[in-house]
């Protein structure tokens, strides 16, 4: 079965470390009601390595396909890539960006003092 590539969108979440990229990816996955079969519910759904979980950082880019039905009735495949935020992993980020048509830039805003 061939897929209609016009109904596929590839995008990544880009931000500095600790700005909520994995949290945003988790919310996309929860909103889509995608069943994750990795045991009990946990934060950082896409972080697979133990060191990622221990340190709370993303080291390796991870992707997930999210189905989305638009108002026009068409179902799109949204391929989301959660990228690392630390400068040491910039190669991972550049690879993710080159595979995507667009990105979501997450920027942490601080309350006024």
PDB file of N, CA and C in Angstrom:
ATOM      1  N   UNK A   1       0.851  -1.181   0.000  1.00  0.00           N
ATOM      2  CA  UNK A   1       0.000   0.000   0.000  1.00  0.00           C
ATOM      3  C   UNK A   1       0.892   1.238   0.000  1.00  0.00           C
ATOM      4  N   UNK A   2       0.704   2.129  -0.961  1.00  0.00           N
ATOM      5  CA  UNK A   2       1.492   3.354  -1.002  1.00  0.00           C
ATOM      6  C   UNK A   2       0.762   4.456  -0.245  1.00  0.00           C
ATOM      7  N   UNK A   3       1.560   5.326   0.354  1.00  0.00           N
ATOM      8  CA  UNK A   3       0.996   6.433   1.117  1.00  0.00           C
ATOM      9  C   UNK A   3       1.063   7.702   0.296  1.00  0.00           C
ATOM     10  N   UNK A   4       0.111   8.575   0.505  1.00  0.00           N
ATOM     11  CA  UNK A   4       0.075   9.867  -0.165  1.00  0.00           C
ATOM     12  C   UNK A   4       1.012  10.803   0.584  1.00  0.00           C
ATOM     13  N   UNK A   5       2.144  11.120  -0.016  1.00  0.00           N
ATOM     14  CA  UNK A   5       3.146  11.942   0.679  1.00  0.00           C
ATOM     15  C   UNK A   5       2.659  13.373   0.923  1.00  0.00           C
ATOM     16  N   UNK A   6       1.619  13.800   0.207  1.00  0.00           N
ATOM     17  CA  UNK A   6       1.088  15.141   0.451  1.00  0.00           C
ATOM     18  C   UNK A   6       0.370  15.224   1.794  1.00  0.00           C
ATOM     19  N   UNK A   7       0.092  14.078   2.393  1.00  0.00           N
ATOM     20  CA  UNK A   7      -0.577  14.047   3.699  1.00  0.00           C
ATOM     21  C   UNK A   7       0.409  13.753   4.837  1.00  0.00           C
ATOM     22  N   UNK A   8       1.692  13.878   4.552  1.00  0.00           N
ATOM     23  CA  UNK A   8       2.723  13.635   5.559  1.00  0.00           C
ATOM     24  C   UNK A   8       3.435  14.938   5.883  1.00  0.00           C
ATOM     25  N   UNK A   9       3.608  15.223   7.170  1.00  0.00           N
ATOM     26  CA  UNK A   9       4.336  16.406   7.616  1.00  0.00           C
ATOM     27  C   UNK A   9       5.413  15.961   8.599  1.00  0.00           C
ATOM     28  N   UNK A  10       6.629  16.432   8.396  1.00  0.00           N
ATOM     29  CA  UNK A  10       7.759  16.117   9.275  1.00  0.00           C
ATOM     30  C   UNK A  10       8.174  17.398   9.993  1.00  0.00           C
ATOM     31  N   UNK A  11       8.206  17.364  11.316  1.00  0.00           N
ATOM     32  CA  UNK A  11       8.639  18.545  12.059  1.00  0.00           C
ATOM     33  C   UNK A  11       9.368  18.127  13.332  1.00  0.00           C
ATOM     34  N   UNK A  12      10.170  19.030  13.845  1.00  0.00           N
ATOM     35  CA  UNK A  12      10.919  18.733  15.064  1.00  0.00           C
ATOM     36  C   UNK A  12      10.692  19.836  16.085  1.00  0.00           C
ATOM     37  N   UNK A  13      10.971  19.509  17.325  1.00  0.00           N
ATOM     38  CA  UNK A  13      10.893  20.470  18.410  1.00  0.00           C
ATOM     39  C   UNK A  13      12.319  20.874  18.746  1.00  0.00           C
ATOM     40  N   UNK A  14      12.581  22.183  18.703  1.00  0.00           N
ATOM     41  CA  UNK A  14      13.930  22.709  18.897  1.00  0.00           C
ATOM     42  C   UNK A  14      13.915  23.692  20.057  1.00  0.00           C
ATOM     43  N   UNK A  15      14.869  23.549  20.953  1.00  0.00           N
ATOM     44  CA  UNK A  15      15.040  24.504  22.054  1.00  0.00           C
ATOM     45  C   UNK A  15      16.316  24.155  22.804  1.00  0.00           C
ATOM     46  N   UNK A  16      16.718  25.035  23.681  1.00  0.00           N
ATOM     47  CA  UNK A  16      17.875  24.792  24.525  1.00  0.00           C
ATOM     48  C   UNK A  16      17.479  23.776  25.596  1.00  0.00           C
ATOM     49  N   UNK A  17      18.460  23.254  26.294  1.00  0.00           N
ATOM     50  CA  UNK A  17      18.223  22.260  27.349  1.00  0.00           C
ATOM     51  C   UNK A  17      17.278  22.826  28.413  1.00  0.00           C
ATOM     52  N   UNK A  18      16.411  21.982  28.927  1.00  0.00           N
ATOM     53  CA  UNK A  18      15.447  22.328  29.987  1.00  0.00           C
ATOM     54  C   UNK A  18      14.425  23.392  29.590  1.00  0.00           C
ATOM     55  N   UNK A  19      14.054  23.440  28.335  1.00  0.00           N
ATOM     56  CA  UNK A  19      13.029  24.388  27.912  1.00  0.00           C
ATOM     57  C   UNK A  19      11.711  23.695  27.559  1.00  0.00           C
ATOM     58  N   UNK A  20      11.614  22.403  27.811  1.00  0.00           N
ATOM     59  CA  UNK A  20      10.334  21.717  27.698  1.00  0.00           C
ATOM     60  C   UNK A  20      10.067  20.981  26.401  1.00  0.00           C
ATOM     61  N   UNK A  21      11.111  20.636  25.650  1.00  0.00           N
ATOM     62  CA  UNK A  21      10.909  19.913  24.385  1.00  0.00           C
ATOM     63  C   UNK A  21      10.246  18.559  24.608  1.00  0.00           C
ATOM     64  N   UNK A  22      10.794  17.758  25.507  1.00  0.00           N
ATOM     65  CA  UNK A  22      10.236  16.420  25.755  1.00  0.00           C
ATOM     66  C   UNK A  22       8.855  16.515  26.375  1.00  0.00           C
ATOM     67  N   UNK A  23       8.627  17.521  27.213  1.00  0.00           N
ATOM     68  CA  UNK A  23       7.308  17.712  27.812  1.00  0.00           C
ATOM     69  C   UNK A  23       6.285  18.053  26.730  1.00  0.00           C
ATOM     70  N   UNK A  24       6.671  18.911  25.799  1.00  0.00           N
ATOM     71  CA  UNK A  24       5.780  19.260  24.691  1.00  0.00           C
ATOM     72  C   UNK A  24       5.495  18.031  23.823  1.00  0.00           C
ATOM     73  N   UNK A  25       6.519  17.233  23.540  1.00  0.00           N
ATOM     74  CA  UNK A  25       6.331  16.003  22.769  1.00  0.00           C
ATOM     75  C   UNK A  25       5.379  15.057  23.508  1.00  0.00           C
ATOM     76  N   UNK A  26       5.549  14.944  24.824  1.00  0.00           N
ATOM     77  CA  UNK A  26       4.652  14.107  25.631  1.00  0.00           C
ATOM     78  C   UNK A  26       3.201  14.564  25.502  1.00  0.00           C
ATOM     79  N   UNK A  27       2.969  15.886  25.514  1.00  0.00           N
ATOM     80  CA  UNK A  27       1.601  16.410  25.407  1.00  0.00           C
ATOM     81  C   UNK A  27       1.015  16.109  24.031  1.00  0.00           C
ATOM     82  N   UNK A  28       1.813  16.218  22.956  1.00  0.00           N
ATOM     83  CA  UNK A  28       1.336  15.852  21.611  1.00  0.00           C
ATOM     84  C   UNK A  28       0.902  14.390  21.599  1.00  0.00           C
ATOM     85  N   UNK A  29       1.714  13.519  22.184  1.00  0.00           N
ATOM     86  CA  UNK A  29       1.424  12.083  22.202  1.00  0.00           C
ATOM     87  C   UNK A  29       0.172  11.801  23.028  1.00  0.00           C
ATOM     88  N   UNK A  30       0.045  12.452  24.180  1.00  0.00           N
ATOM     89  CA  UNK A  30      -1.144  12.261  25.014  1.00  0.00           C
ATOM     90  C   UNK A  30      -2.398  12.758  24.303  1.00  0.00           C
ATOM     91  N   UNK A  31      -2.310  13.917  23.662  1.00  0.00           N
ATOM     92  CA  UNK A  31      -3.466  14.490  22.964  1.00  0.00           C
ATOM     93  C   UNK A  31      -3.927  13.574  21.836  1.00  0.00           C
ATOM     94  N   UNK A  32      -2.973  12.924  21.165  1.00  0.00           N
ATOM     95  CA  UNK A  32      -3.309  12.010  20.065  1.00  0.00           C
ATOM     96  C   UNK A  32      -3.805  10.661  20.574  1.00  0.00           C
ATOM     97  N   UNK A  33      -3.711  10.446  21.878  1.00  0.00           N
ATOM     98  CA  UNK A  33      -4.145   9.180  22.501  1.00  0.00           C
ATOM     99  C   UNK A  33      -3.438   7.988  21.878  1.00  0.00           C
ATOM    100  N   UNK A  34      -2.132   8.158  21.657  1.00  0.00           N
ATOM    101  CA  UNK A  34      -1.324   7.066  21.135  1.00  0.00           C
ATOM    102  C   UNK A  34      -0.960   6.156  22.302  1.00  0.00           C
ATOM    103  N   UNK A  35      -1.245   4.876  22.171  1.00  0.00           N
ATOM    104  CA  UNK A  35      -0.913   3.927  23.231  1.00  0.00           C
ATOM    105  C   UNK A  35       0.589   3.687  23.292  1.00  0.00           C
ATOM    106  N   UNK A  36       1.166   3.930  24.429  1.00  0.00           N
ATOM    107  CA  UNK A  36       2.595   3.673  24.624  1.00  0.00           C
ATOM    108  C   UNK A  36       2.708   2.451  25.513  1.00  0.00           C
ATOM    109  N   UNK A  37       3.395   1.438  25.016  1.00  0.00           N
ATOM    110  CA  UNK A  37       3.471   0.167  25.740  1.00  0.00           C
ATOM    111  C   UNK A  37       4.825  -0.016  26.398  1.00  0.00           C
ATOM    112  N   UNK A  38       5.197   0.933  27.232  1.00  0.00           N
ATOM    113  CA  UNK A  38       6.483   0.836  27.917  1.00  0.00           C
ATOM    114  C   UNK A  38       6.303   0.757  29.425  1.00  0.00           C
ATOM    115  N   UNK A  39       5.259   0.145  29.858  1.00  0.00           N
ATOM    116  CA  UNK A  39       5.060   0.023  31.295  1.00  0.00           C
ATOM    117  C   UNK A  39       4.219   1.157  31.829  1.00  0.00           C
ATOM    118  N   UNK A  40       4.405   1.507  33.119  1.00  0.00           N
ATOM    119  CA  UNK A  40       3.583   2.540  33.735  1.00  0.00           C
ATOM    120  C   UNK A  40       3.803   3.903  33.086  1.00  0.00           C
ATOM    121  N   UNK A  41       2.796   4.755  33.224  1.00  0.00           N
ATOM    122  CA  UNK A  41       2.885   6.099  32.652  1.00  0.00           C
ATOM    123  C   UNK A  41       4.109   6.812  33.214  1.00  0.00           C
ATOM    124  N   UNK A  42       4.803   7.515  32.340  1.00  0.00           N
ATOM    125  CA  UNK A  42       6.022   8.188  32.759  1.00  0.00           C
ATOM    126  C   UNK A  42       6.240   9.428  31.912  1.00  0.00           C
ATOM    127  N   UNK A  43       7.011  10.360  32.475  1.00  0.00           N
ATOM    128  CA  UNK A  43       7.391  11.547  31.718  1.00  0.00           C
ATOM    129  C   UNK A  43       8.462  11.154  30.718  1.00  0.00           C
ATOM    130  N   UNK A  44       8.704  11.999  29.765  1.00  0.00           N
ATOM    131  CA  UNK A  44       9.730  11.778  28.754  1.00  0.00           C
ATOM    132  C   UNK A  44       9.504  10.443  28.029  1.00  0.00           C
ATOM    133  N   UNK A  45       8.363  10.333  27.418  1.00  0.00           N
ATOM    134  CA  UNK A  45       7.961   9.098  26.747  1.00  0.00           C
ATOM    135  C   UNK A  45       8.976   8.663  25.701  1.00  0.00           C
ATOM    136  N   UNK A  46       9.553   9.611  24.967  1.00  0.00           N
ATOM    137  CA  UNK A  46      10.449   9.270  23.864  1.00  0.00           C
ATOM    138  C   UNK A  46      11.892   9.032  24.293  1.00  0.00           C
ATOM    139  N   UNK A  47      12.240   9.347  25.536  1.00  0.00           N
ATOM    140  CA  UNK A  47      13.605   9.106  26.002  1.00  0.00           C
ATOM    141  C   UNK A  47      13.743   7.648  26.410  1.00  0.00           C
ATOM    142  N   UNK A  48      14.559   6.899  25.663  1.00  0.00           N
ATOM    143  CA  UNK A  48      14.680   5.453  25.859  1.00  0.00           C
ATOM    144  C   UNK A  48      15.845   5.029  26.739  1.00  0.00           C
ATOM    145  N   UNK A  49      16.941   5.741  26.677  1.00  0.00           N
ATOM    146  CA  UNK A  49      18.151   5.311  27.379  1.00  0.00           C
ATOM    147  C   UNK A  49      18.063   5.624  28.871  1.00  0.00           C
ATOM    148  N   UNK A  50      18.645   4.742  29.691  1.00  0.00           N
ATOM    149  CA  UNK A  50      18.635   4.936  31.136  1.00  0.00           C
ATOM    150  C   UNK A  50      19.270   6.262  31.531  1.00  0.00           C
ATOM    151  N   UNK A  51      20.370   6.621  30.878  1.00  0.00           N
ATOM    152  CA  UNK A  51      21.055   7.864  31.228  1.00  0.00           C
ATOM    153  C   UNK A  51      20.181   9.079  30.922  1.00  0.00           C
ATOM    154  N   UNK A  52      19.360   8.993  29.870  1.00  0.00           N
ATOM    155  CA  UNK A  52      18.433  10.083  29.558  1.00  0.00           C
ATOM    156  C   UNK A  52      17.415  10.234  30.684  1.00  0.00           C
ATOM    157  N   UNK A  53      16.922   9.121  31.178  1.00  0.00           N
ATOM    158  CA  UNK A  53      15.926   9.153  32.257  1.00  0.00           C
ATOM    159  C   UNK A  53      16.545   9.634  33.565  1.00  0.00           C
ATOM    160  N   UNK A  54      17.759   9.164  33.869  1.00  0.00           N
ATOM    161  CA  UNK A  54      18.427   9.560  35.108  1.00  0.00           C
ATOM    162  C   UNK A  54      18.711  11.059  35.147  1.00  0.00           C
ATOM    163  N   UNK A  55      19.207  11.589  34.030  1.00  0.00           N
ATOM    164  CA  UNK A  55      19.602  13.001  33.979  1.00  0.00           C
ATOM    165  C   UNK A  55      18.479  13.932  33.535  1.00  0.00           C
ATOM    166  N   UNK A  56      17.419  13.356  32.997  1.00  0.00           N
ATOM    167  CA  UNK A  56      16.302  14.177  32.551  1.00  0.00           C
ATOM    168  C   UNK A  56      16.610  14.984  31.303  1.00  0.00           C
ATOM    169  N   UNK A  57      17.500  14.461  30.449  1.00  0.00           N
ATOM    170  CA  UNK A  57      17.857  15.153  29.213  1.00  0.00           C
ATOM    171  C   UNK A  57      17.695  14.202  28.028  1.00  0.00           C
ATOM    172  N   UNK A  58      17.505  14.775  26.858  1.00  0.00           N
ATOM    173  CA  UNK A  58      17.445  13.984  25.631  1.00  0.00           C
ATOM    174  C   UNK A  58      18.824  13.985  24.994  1.00  0.00           C
ATOM    175  N   UNK A  59      19.353  12.807  24.715  1.00  0.00           N
ATOM    176  CA  UNK A  59      20.666  12.677  24.097  1.00  0.00           C
ATOM    177  C   UNK A  59      20.516  12.281  22.632  1.00  0.00           C
ATOM    178  N   UNK A  60      19.622  11.378  22.358  1.00  0.00           N
ATOM    179  CA  UNK A  60      19.406  10.838  21.013  1.00  0.00           C
ATOM    180  C   UNK A  60      18.042  11.311  20.521  1.00  0.00           C
ATOM    181  N   UNK A  61      18.011  11.875  19.312  1.00  0.00           N
ATOM    182  CA  UNK A  61      16.728  12.287  18.725  1.00  0.00           C
ATOM    183  C   UNK A  61      15.822  11.068  18.580  1.00  0.00           C
ATOM    184  N   UNK A  62      14.550  11.261  18.880  1.00  0.00           N
ATOM    185  CA  UNK A  62      13.563  10.194  18.756  1.00  0.00           C
ATOM    186  C   UNK A  62      12.371  10.715  17.974  1.00  0.00           C
ATOM    187  N   UNK A  63      11.782   9.841  17.189  1.00  0.00           N
ATOM    188  CA  UNK A  63      10.642  10.237  16.358  1.00  0.00           C
ATOM    189  C   UNK A  63       9.410   9.407  16.700  1.00  0.00           C
ATOM    190  N   UNK A  64       8.256   9.997  16.454  1.00  0.00           N
ATOM    191  CA  UNK A  64       6.984   9.309  16.626  1.00  0.00           C
ATOM    192  C   UNK A  64       6.038   9.814  15.542  1.00  0.00           C
ATOM    193  N   UNK A  65       5.193   8.933  15.029  1.00  0.00           N
ATOM    194  CA  UNK A  65       4.191   9.317  14.041  1.00  0.00           C
ATOM    195  C   UNK A  65       2.856   9.500  14.739  1.00  0.00           C
ATOM    196  N   UNK A  66       2.267  10.669  14.533  1.00  0.00           N
ATOM    197  CA  UNK A  66       1.005  11.017  15.181  1.00  0.00           C
ATOM    198  C   UNK A  66      -0.052  11.204  14.092  1.00  0.00           C
ATOM    199  N   UNK A  67      -1.134  10.431  14.138  1.00  0.00           N
ATOM    200  CA  UNK A  67      -2.205  10.652  13.162  1.00  0.00           C
ATOM    201  C   UNK A  67      -3.020  11.883  13.552  1.00  0.00           C
ATOM    202  N   UNK A  68      -3.390  12.677  12.552  1.00  0.00           N
ATOM    203  CA  UNK A  68      -4.174  13.883  12.812  1.00  0.00           C
ATOM    204  C   UNK A  68      -5.237  14.021  11.733  1.00  0.00           C
ATOM    205  N   UNK A  69      -6.494  14.104  12.144  1.00  0.00           N
ATOM    206  CA  UNK A  69      -7.586  14.309  11.204  1.00  0.00           C
ATOM    207  C   UNK A  69      -7.963  15.785  11.218  1.00  0.00           C
ATOM    208  N   UNK A  70      -7.797  16.421  10.075  1.00  0.00           N
ATOM    209  CA  UNK A  70      -8.063  17.853   9.944  1.00  0.00           C
ATOM    210  C   UNK A  70      -9.559  18.110   9.769  1.00  0.00           C
ATOM    211  N   UNK A  71      -9.940  19.381   9.822  1.00  0.00           N
ATOM    212  CA  UNK A  71     -11.346  19.761   9.657  1.00  0.00           C
ATOM    213  C   UNK A  71     -11.891  19.379   8.281  1.00  0.00           C
ATOM    214  N   UNK A  72     -11.003  19.252   7.297  1.00  0.00           N
ATOM    215  CA  UNK A  72     -11.453  18.883   5.953  1.00  0.00           C
ATOM    216  C   UNK A  72     -11.665  17.375   5.808  1.00  0.00           C
ATOM    217  N   UNK A  73     -11.457  16.619   6.889  1.00  0.00           N
ATOM    218  CA  UNK A  73     -11.682  15.179   6.883  1.00  0.00           C
ATOM    219  C   UNK A  73     -10.481  14.348   6.487  1.00  0.00           C
ATOM    220  N   UNK A  74      -9.424  14.998   6.018  1.00  0.00           N
ATOM    221  CA  UNK A  74      -8.222  14.266   5.628  1.00  0.00           C
ATOM    222  C   UNK A  74      -7.405  13.907   6.867  1.00  0.00           C
ATOM    223  N   UNK A  75      -6.809  12.711   6.841  1.00  0.00           N
ATOM    224  CA  UNK A  75      -5.960  12.279   7.946  1.00  0.00           C
ATOM    225  C   UNK A  75      -4.504  12.442   7.533  1.00  0.00           C
ATOM    226  N   UNK A  76      -3.788  13.217   8.316  1.00  0.00           N
ATOM    227  CA  UNK A  76      -2.383  13.496   8.070  1.00  0.00           C
ATOM    228  C   UNK A  76      -1.519  12.649   8.988  1.00  0.00           C
ATOM    229  N   UNK A  77      -0.326  12.332   8.525  1.00  0.00           N
ATOM    230  CA  UNK A  77       0.694  11.685   9.350  1.00  0.00           C
ATOM    231  C   UNK A  77       1.664  12.762   9.782  1.00  0.00           C
ATOM    232  N   UNK A  78       1.701  13.046  11.065  1.00  0.00           N
ATOM    233  CA  UNK A  78       2.627  14.039  11.600  1.00  0.00           C
ATOM    234  C   UNK A  78       3.810  13.293  12.211  1.00  0.00           C
ATOM    235  N   UNK A  79       4.968  13.420  11.596  1.00  0.00           N
ATOM    236  CA  UNK A  79       6.177  12.779  12.095  1.00  0.00           C
ATOM    237  C   UNK A  79       6.929  13.788  12.958  1.00  0.00           C
ATOM    238  N   UNK A  80       6.865  13.589  14.257  1.00  0.00           N
ATOM    239  CA  UNK A  80       7.450  14.501  15.230  1.00  0.00           C
ATOM    240  C   UNK A  80       8.804  13.967  15.685  1.00  0.00           C
ATOM    241  N   UNK A  81       9.824  14.838  15.694  1.00  0.00           N
ATOM    242  CA  UNK A  81      11.146  14.471  16.180  1.00  0.00           C
ATOM    243  C   UNK A  81      11.455  15.313  17.409  1.00  0.00           C
ATOM    244  N   UNK A  82      11.707  14.651  18.525  1.00  0.00           N
ATOM    245  CA  UNK A  82      12.139  15.315  19.756  1.00  0.00           C
ATOM    246  C   UNK A  82      13.661  15.355  19.722  1.00  0.00           C
ATOM    247  N   UNK A  83      14.242  16.547  19.766  1.00  0.00           N
ATOM    248  CA  UNK A  83      15.691  16.704  19.619  1.00  0.00           C
ATOM    249  C   UNK A  83      16.360  17.016  20.956  1.00  0.00           C
ATOM    250  N   UNK A  84      17.668  16.732  21.068  1.00  0.00           N
ATOM    251  CA  UNK A  84      18.410  17.131  22.264  1.00  0.00           C
ATOM    252  C   UNK A  84      18.549  18.655  22.311  1.00  0.00           C
ATOM    253  N   UNK A  85      18.767  19.197  23.492  1.00  0.00           N
ATOM    254  CA  UNK A  85      18.917  20.639  23.621  1.00  0.00           C
ATOM    255  C   UNK A  85      20.318  21.083  23.967  1.00  0.00           C
ATOM    256  N   UNK A  86      21.168  20.166  24.395  1.00  0.00           N
ATOM    257  CA  UNK A  86      22.518  20.527  24.815  1.00  0.00           C
ATOM    258  C   UNK A  86      23.426  20.699  23.608  1.00  0.00           C
ATOM    259  N   UNK A  87      24.315  21.676  23.675  1.00  0.00           N
ATOM    260  CA  UNK A  87      25.213  21.980  22.566  1.00  0.00           C
ATOM    261  C   UNK A  87      26.106  20.793  22.197  1.00  0.00           C
ATOM    262  N   UNK A  88      26.396  19.913  23.138  1.00  0.00           N
ATOM    263  CA  UNK A  88      27.221  18.737  22.855  1.00  0.00           C
ATOM    264  C   UNK A  88      26.556  17.786  21.861  1.00  0.00           C
ATOM    265  N   UNK A  89      25.263  17.899  21.689  1.00  0.00           N
ATOM    266  CA  UNK A  89      24.529  17.004  20.794  1.00  0.00           C
ATOM    267  C   UNK A  89      24.015  17.746  19.569  1.00  0.00           C
ATOM    268  N   UNK A  90      24.705  18.797  19.148  1.00  0.00           N
ATOM    269  CA  UNK A  90      24.245  19.618  18.027  1.00  0.00           C
ATOM    270  C   UNK A  90      24.184  18.818  16.718  1.00  0.00           C
ATOM    271  N   UNK A  91      25.025  17.804  16.567  1.00  0.00           N
ATOM    272  CA  UNK A  91      24.980  16.984  15.354  1.00  0.00           C
ATOM    273  C   UNK A  91      23.632  16.269  15.246  1.00  0.00           C
ATOM    274  N   UNK A  92      23.137  15.752  16.372  1.00  0.00           N
ATOM    275  CA  UNK A  92      21.818  15.101  16.393  1.00  0.00           C
ATOM    276  C   UNK A  92      20.737  16.084  15.956  1.00  0.00           C
ATOM    277  N   UNK A  93      20.821  17.311  16.465  1.00  0.00           N
ATOM    278  CA  UNK A  93      19.822  18.326  16.134  1.00  0.00           C
ATOM    279  C   UNK A  93      19.889  18.684  14.651  1.00  0.00           C
ATOM    280  N   UNK A  94      21.098  18.879  14.122  1.00  0.00           N
ATOM    281  CA  UNK A  94      21.220  19.254  12.709  1.00  0.00           C
ATOM    282  C   UNK A  94      20.699  18.145  11.794  1.00  0.00           C
ATOM    283  N   UNK A  95      20.903  16.889  12.156  1.00  0.00           N
ATOM    284  CA  UNK A  95      20.355  15.773  11.369  1.00  0.00           C
ATOM    285  C   UNK A  95      18.833  15.790  11.392  1.00  0.00           C
ATOM    286  N   UNK A  96      18.259  16.056  12.563  1.00  0.00           N
ATOM    287  CA  UNK A  96      16.799  16.101  12.686  1.00  0.00           C
ATOM    288  C   UNK A  96      16.220  17.240  11.860  1.00  0.00           C
ATOM    289  N   UNK A  97      16.849  18.398  11.931  1.00  0.00           N
ATOM    290  CA  UNK A  97      16.351  19.557  11.192  1.00  0.00           C
ATOM    291  C   UNK A  97      16.397  19.299   9.685  1.00  0.00           C
ATOM    292  N   UNK A  98      17.449  18.655   9.222  1.00  0.00           N
ATOM    293  CA  UNK A  98      17.572  18.413   7.783  1.00  0.00           C
ATOM    294  C   UNK A  98      16.526  17.431   7.261  1.00  0.00           C
ATOM    295  N   UNK A  99      15.933  16.650   8.141  1.00  0.00           N
ATOM    296  CA  UNK A  99      14.921  15.686   7.709  1.00  0.00           C
ATOM    297  C   UNK A  99      13.497  16.235   7.809  1.00  0.00           C
ATOM    298  N   UNK A 100      13.357  17.469   8.237  1.00  0.00           N
ATOM    299  CA  UNK A 100      12.032  18.037   8.493  1.00  0.00           C
ATOM    300  C   UNK A 100      11.730  19.223   7.589  1.00  0.00           C
ATOM    301  N   UNK A 101      10.433  19.458   7.396  1.00  0.00           N
ATOM    302  CA  UNK A 101       9.988  20.619   6.634  1.00  0.00           C
ATOM    303  C   UNK A 101       9.823  21.840   7.524  1.00  0.00           C
ATOM    304  N   UNK A 102       9.703  21.627   8.808  1.00  0.00           N
ATOM    305  CA  UNK A 102       9.477  22.739   9.719  1.00  0.00           C
ATOM    306  C   UNK A 102       9.844  22.355  11.133  1.00  0.00           C
ATOM    307  N   UNK A 103       9.730  23.317  12.007  1.00  0.00           N
ATOM    308  CA  UNK A 103      10.065  23.056  13.396  1.00  0.00           C
ATOM    309  C   UNK A 103       9.208  23.873  14.335  1.00  0.00           C
ATOM    310  N   UNK A 104       9.139  23.413  15.559  1.00  0.00           N
ATOM    311  CA  UNK A 104       8.493  24.145  16.639  1.00  0.00           C
ATOM    312  C   UNK A 104       9.620  24.587  17.560  1.00  0.00           C
ATOM    313  N   UNK A 105       9.755  25.888  17.736  1.00  0.00           N
ATOM    314  CA  UNK A 105      10.789  26.412  18.616  1.00  0.00           C
ATOM    315  C   UNK A 105      10.146  26.658  19.978  1.00  0.00           C
ATOM    316  N   UNK A 106      10.643  25.947  20.981  1.00  0.00           N
ATOM    317  CA  UNK A 106      10.141  26.125  22.347  1.00  0.00           C
ATOM    318  C   UNK A 106      11.046  27.110  23.062  1.00  0.00           C
ATOM    319  N   UNK A 107      10.447  28.146  23.641  1.00  0.00           N
ATOM    320  CA  UNK A 107      11.220  29.173  24.327  1.00  0.00           C
ATOM    321  C   UNK A 107      10.613  29.367  25.698  1.00  0.00           C
ATOM    322  N   UNK A 108      11.424  29.204  26.711  1.00  0.00           N
ATOM    323  CA  UNK A 108      10.935  29.351  28.080  1.00  0.00           C
ATOM    324  C   UNK A 108      10.878  30.814  28.436  1.00  0.00           C
ATOM    325  N   UNK A 109       9.728  31.243  28.867  1.00  0.00           N
ATOM    326  CA  UNK A 109       9.562  32.632  29.293  1.00  0.00           C
ATOM    327  C   UNK A 109       9.560  32.689  30.807  1.00  0.00           C
ATOM    328  N   UNK A 110      10.219  33.678  31.341  1.00  0.00           N
ATOM    329  CA  UNK A 110      10.287  33.850  32.787  1.00  0.00           C
ATOM    330  C   UNK A 110       9.342  34.959  33.204  1.00  0.00           C
ATOM    331  N   UNK A 111       8.729  34.821  34.396  1.00  0.00           N
ATOM    332  CA  UNK A 111       7.844  35.898  34.861  1.00  0.00           C
ATOM    333  C   UNK A 111       8.644  37.163  35.155  1.00  0.00           C
ATOM    334  N   UNK A 112       7.989  38.291  35.033  1.00  0.00           N
ATOM    335  CA  UNK A 112       8.647  39.557  35.339  1.00  0.00           C
ATOM    336  C   UNK A 112       8.980  39.641  36.814  1.00  0.00           C
ATOM    337  N   UNK A 113      10.087  40.275  37.110  1.00  0.00           N
ATOM    338  CA  UNK A 113      10.514  40.451  38.511  1.00  0.00           C
ATOM    339  C   UNK A 113       9.879  41.663  39.119  1.00  0.00           C
TER     340      UNK A 113
END
